[in-house]
Tab-separated table of C-alpha atoms in Angstrom:
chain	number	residue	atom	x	y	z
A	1349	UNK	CA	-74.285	-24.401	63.623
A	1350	UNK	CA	-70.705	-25.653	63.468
A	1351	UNK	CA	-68.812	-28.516	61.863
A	1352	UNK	CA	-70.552	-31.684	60.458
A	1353	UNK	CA	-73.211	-33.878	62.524
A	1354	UNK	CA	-71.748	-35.697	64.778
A	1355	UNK	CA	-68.378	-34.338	63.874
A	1356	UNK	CA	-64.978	-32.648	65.314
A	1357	UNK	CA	-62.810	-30.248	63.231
A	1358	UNK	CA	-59.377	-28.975	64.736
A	1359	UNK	CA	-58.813	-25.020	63.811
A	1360	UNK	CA	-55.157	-24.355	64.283
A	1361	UNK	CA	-53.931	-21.351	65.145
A	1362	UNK	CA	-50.966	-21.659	62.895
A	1363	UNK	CA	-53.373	-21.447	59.804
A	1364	UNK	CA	-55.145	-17.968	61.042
A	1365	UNK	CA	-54.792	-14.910	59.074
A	1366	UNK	CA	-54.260	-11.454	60.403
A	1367	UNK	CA	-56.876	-9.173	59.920
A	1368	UNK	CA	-56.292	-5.198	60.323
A	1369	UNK	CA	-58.784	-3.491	61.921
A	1370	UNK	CA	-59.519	-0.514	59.949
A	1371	UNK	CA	-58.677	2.565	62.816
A	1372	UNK	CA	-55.351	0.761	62.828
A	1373	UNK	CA	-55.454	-0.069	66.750
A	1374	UNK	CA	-55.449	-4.040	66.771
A	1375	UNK	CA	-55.561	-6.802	65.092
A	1376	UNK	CA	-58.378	-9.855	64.580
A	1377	UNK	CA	-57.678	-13.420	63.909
A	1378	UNK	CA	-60.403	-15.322	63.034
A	1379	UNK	CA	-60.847	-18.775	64.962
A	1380	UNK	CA	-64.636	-19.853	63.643
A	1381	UNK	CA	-67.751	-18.417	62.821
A	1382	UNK	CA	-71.567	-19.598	61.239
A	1383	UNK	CA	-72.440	-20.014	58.328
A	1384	UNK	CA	-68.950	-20.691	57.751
A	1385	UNK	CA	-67.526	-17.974	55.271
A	1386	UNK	CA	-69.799	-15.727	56.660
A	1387	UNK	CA	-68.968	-11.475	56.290
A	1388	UNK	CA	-68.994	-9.055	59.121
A	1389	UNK	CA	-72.555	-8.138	58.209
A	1390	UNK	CA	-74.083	-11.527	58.409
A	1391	UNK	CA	-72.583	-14.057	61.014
A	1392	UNK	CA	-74.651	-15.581	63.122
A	1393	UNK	CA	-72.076	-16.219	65.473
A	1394	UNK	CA	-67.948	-15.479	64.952
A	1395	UNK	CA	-65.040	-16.731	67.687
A	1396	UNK	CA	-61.888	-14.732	66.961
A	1397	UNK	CA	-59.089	-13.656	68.983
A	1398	UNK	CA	-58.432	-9.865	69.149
A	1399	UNK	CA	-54.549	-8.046	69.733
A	1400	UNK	CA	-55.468	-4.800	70.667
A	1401	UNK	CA	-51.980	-2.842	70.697
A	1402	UNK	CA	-54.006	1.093	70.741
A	1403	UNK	CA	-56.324	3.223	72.611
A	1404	UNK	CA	-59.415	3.966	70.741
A	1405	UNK	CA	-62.827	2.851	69.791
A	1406	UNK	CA	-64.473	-0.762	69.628
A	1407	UNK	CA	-66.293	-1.136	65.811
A	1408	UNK	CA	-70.314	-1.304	66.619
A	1409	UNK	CA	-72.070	-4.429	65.112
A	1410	UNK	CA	-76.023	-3.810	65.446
A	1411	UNK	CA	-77.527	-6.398	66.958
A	1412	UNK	CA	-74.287	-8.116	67.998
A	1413	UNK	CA	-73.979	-9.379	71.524
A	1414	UNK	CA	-70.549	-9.780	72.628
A	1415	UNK	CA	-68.254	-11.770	75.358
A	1416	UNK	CA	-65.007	-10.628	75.846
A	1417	UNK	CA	-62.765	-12.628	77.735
A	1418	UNK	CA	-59.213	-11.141	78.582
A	1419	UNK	CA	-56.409	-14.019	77.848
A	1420	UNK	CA	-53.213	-11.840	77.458
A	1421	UNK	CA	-51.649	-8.237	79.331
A	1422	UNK	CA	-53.286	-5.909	81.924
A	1423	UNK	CA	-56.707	-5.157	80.906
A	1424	UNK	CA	-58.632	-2.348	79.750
A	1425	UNK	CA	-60.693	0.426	80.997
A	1426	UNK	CA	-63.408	0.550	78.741
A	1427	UNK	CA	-66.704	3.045	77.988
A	1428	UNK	CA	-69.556	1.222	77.206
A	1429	UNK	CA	-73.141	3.256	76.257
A	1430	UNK	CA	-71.104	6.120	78.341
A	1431	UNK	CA	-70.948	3.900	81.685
A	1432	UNK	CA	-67.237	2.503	82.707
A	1433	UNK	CA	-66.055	-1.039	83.113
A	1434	UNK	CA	-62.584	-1.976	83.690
A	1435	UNK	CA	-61.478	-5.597	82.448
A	1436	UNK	CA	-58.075	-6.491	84.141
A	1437	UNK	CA	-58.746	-10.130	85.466
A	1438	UNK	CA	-57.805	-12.689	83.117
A	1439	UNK	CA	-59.935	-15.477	82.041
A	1440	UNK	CA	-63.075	-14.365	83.278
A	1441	UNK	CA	-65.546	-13.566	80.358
A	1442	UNK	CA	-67.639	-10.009	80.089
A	1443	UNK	CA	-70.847	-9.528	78.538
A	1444	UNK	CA	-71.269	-6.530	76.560
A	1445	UNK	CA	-73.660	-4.861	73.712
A	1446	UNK	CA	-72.290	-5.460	70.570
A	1447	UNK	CA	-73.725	-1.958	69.185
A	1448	UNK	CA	-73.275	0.234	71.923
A	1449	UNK	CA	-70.650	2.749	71.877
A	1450	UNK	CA	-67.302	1.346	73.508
A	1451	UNK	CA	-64.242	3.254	73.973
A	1452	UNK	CA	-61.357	1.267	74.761
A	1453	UNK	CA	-58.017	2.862	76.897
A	1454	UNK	CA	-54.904	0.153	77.691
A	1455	UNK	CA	-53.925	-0.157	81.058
A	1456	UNK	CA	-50.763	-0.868	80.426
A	1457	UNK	CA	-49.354	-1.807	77.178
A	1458	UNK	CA	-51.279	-4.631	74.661
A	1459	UNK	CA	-53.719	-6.722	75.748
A	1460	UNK	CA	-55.212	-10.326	73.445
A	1461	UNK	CA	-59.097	-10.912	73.857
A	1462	UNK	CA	-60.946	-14.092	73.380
A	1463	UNK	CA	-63.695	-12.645	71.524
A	1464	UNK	CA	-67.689	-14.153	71.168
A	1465	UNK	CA	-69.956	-12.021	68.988
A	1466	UNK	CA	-73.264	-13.726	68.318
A	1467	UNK	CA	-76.915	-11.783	66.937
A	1468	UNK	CA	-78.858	-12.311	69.948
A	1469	UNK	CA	-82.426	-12.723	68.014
A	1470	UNK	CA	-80.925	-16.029	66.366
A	1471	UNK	CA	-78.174	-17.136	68.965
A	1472	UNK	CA	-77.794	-18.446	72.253
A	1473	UNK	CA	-73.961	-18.244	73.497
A	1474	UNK	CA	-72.647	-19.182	76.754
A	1475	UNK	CA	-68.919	-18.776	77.363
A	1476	UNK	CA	-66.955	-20.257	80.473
A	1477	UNK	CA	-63.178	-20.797	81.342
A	1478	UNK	CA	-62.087	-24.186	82.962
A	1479	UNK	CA	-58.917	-25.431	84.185
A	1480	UNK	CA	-58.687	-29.195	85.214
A	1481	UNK	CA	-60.808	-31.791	83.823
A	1482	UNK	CA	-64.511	-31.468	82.384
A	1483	UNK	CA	-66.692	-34.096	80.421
A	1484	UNK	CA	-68.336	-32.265	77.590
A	1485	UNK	CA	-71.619	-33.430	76.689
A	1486	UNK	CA	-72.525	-31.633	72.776
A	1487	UNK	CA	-76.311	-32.736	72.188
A	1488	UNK	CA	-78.059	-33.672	68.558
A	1489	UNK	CA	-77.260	-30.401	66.397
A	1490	UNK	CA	-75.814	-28.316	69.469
A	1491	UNK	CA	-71.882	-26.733	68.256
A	1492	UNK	CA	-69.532	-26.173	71.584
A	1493	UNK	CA	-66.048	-24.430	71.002
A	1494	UNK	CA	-63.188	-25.132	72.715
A	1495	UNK	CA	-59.642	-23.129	72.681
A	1496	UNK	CA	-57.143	-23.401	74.323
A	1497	UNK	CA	-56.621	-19.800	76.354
A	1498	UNK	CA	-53.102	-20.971	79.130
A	1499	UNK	CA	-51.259	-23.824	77.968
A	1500	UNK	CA	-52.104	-26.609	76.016
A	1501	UNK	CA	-55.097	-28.472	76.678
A	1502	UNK	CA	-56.756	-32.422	75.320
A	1503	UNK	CA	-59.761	-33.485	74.351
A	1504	UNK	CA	-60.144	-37.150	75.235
A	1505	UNK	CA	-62.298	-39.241	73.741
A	1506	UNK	CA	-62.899	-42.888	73.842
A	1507	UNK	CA	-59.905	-44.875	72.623
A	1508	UNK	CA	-58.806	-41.376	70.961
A	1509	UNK	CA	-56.937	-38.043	72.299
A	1510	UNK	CA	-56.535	-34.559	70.162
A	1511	UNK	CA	-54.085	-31.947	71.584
A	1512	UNK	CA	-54.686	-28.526	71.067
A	1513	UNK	CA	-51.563	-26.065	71.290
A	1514	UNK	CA	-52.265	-22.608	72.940
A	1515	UNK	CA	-54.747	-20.738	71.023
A	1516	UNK	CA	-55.473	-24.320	68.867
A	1517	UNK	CA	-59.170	-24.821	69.016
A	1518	UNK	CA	-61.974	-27.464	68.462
A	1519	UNK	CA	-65.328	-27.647	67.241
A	1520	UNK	CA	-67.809	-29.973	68.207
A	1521	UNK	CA	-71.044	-30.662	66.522
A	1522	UNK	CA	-73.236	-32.792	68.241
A	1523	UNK	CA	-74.211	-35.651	69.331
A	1524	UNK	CA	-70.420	-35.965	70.471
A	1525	UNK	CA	-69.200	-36.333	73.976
A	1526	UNK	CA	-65.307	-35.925	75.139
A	1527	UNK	CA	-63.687	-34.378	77.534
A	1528	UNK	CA	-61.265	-31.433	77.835
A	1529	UNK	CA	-58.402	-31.818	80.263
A	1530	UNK	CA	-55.876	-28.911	80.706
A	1531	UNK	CA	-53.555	-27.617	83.443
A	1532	UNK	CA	-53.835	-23.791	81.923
A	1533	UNK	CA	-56.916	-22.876	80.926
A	1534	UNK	CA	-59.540	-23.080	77.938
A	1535	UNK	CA	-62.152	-21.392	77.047
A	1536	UNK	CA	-65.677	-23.560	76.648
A	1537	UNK	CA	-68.258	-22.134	73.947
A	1538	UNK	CA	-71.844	-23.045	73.972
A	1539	UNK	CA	-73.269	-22.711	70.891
A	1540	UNK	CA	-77.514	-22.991	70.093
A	1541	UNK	CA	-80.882	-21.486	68.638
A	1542	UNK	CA	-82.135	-18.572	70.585
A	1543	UNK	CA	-85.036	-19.490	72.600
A	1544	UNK	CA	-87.854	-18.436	70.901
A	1545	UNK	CA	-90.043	-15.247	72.437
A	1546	UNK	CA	-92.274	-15.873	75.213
A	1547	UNK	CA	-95.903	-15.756	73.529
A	1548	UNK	CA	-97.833	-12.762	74.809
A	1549	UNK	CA	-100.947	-13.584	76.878
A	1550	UNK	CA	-104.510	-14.131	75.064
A	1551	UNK	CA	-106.430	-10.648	76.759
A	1552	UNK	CA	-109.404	-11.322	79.006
């Protein structure tokens, strides 16, 4: 689901293009996404970071489930499916429905989001923020993200180091173990096959 077997690729944020969206209210740079090259209509999964400089509404993806993690500015008040949630804590990650209705007001000027969308009948995606030191353990054809969110962070591995800048990012296909080591905080993607539906029971 990610970069070759066994492998490591380094996504820079230097090299990221600036995407529009199309009511004009922010902007989306692209950090990863499966099948690489992969259109709005048919990612599996995509990792991007959002500048959202406008009020107005979040685009709908059906079948898209979505983590949004606020890295950057106050927060938002949002209106998902017509219920309210306000996101103003940094760094900690919010599920959401993809293709629900979500209206977005600013609390207070611009905010940048750490953005997970994955289709939730083909992907698994867990997304947690660290600060310290954590050994990361990518099994035979798993695909964990890391970015760097506060700071810079490293990934050490034996004999070998890789620094990420802020908003630099990694990803890791397994089998591949490392460790990330940062004194800001990164963001930890877990990438993996949706369990496959529970089996109904045979009837009596």
């Amino acid at each position: 689901m990610g970069a070759a077997s066994g492998g490591i690729r380094i996504l820079r944020a230097a090299d990221r293009t600036a995407t529009v969206w199309k009511n004009g209210g922010g902007v989306t740079r692209e950090i990863a996404a499966w099948p690489e090259g992969a259109g709005m209509d048919d990612f599996g999964w995509r990792v991007s970071l959002a500048e959202v400089g406008a009020d107005g509404p979040f685009s709908a993806f059906p079948g898209i489930a979505r983590t949004l993690t606020l890295a950057e500015g106050a927060g938002m008040d949002l209106t998902v499916a017509g219920v309210r949630r306000v996101v103003d804590e940094r760094f900690a990650p919010q599920d959401f429905p993809g293709d629900e209705p979500t209206d977005c007001l600013l609390l207070a000027g611009p905010v940048v989001n750490f953005n997970v969308m994955y289709r939730r009948d083909a992907v698994d995606a867990q997304t947690a923020v660290v600060r310290g030191a954590l050994a990361l353990a990518v099994p035979p054809g798993g695909t964990l993200l890391v970015a760097a969110l506060e700071g810079p962070a490293v990934l050490e591995h034996p004999g070998d180091r890789t620094d990420l800048l802020p908003y630099d990012a990694a990803l890791l296909t397994g089998p591949h173990d490392c460790r990330v080591r940062t004194t800001g905080r990164a963001a930890v993607v877990r990438l993996a096959p949706a369990p496959a539906p529970a089996s109904a029971p045979d009837p009596l």
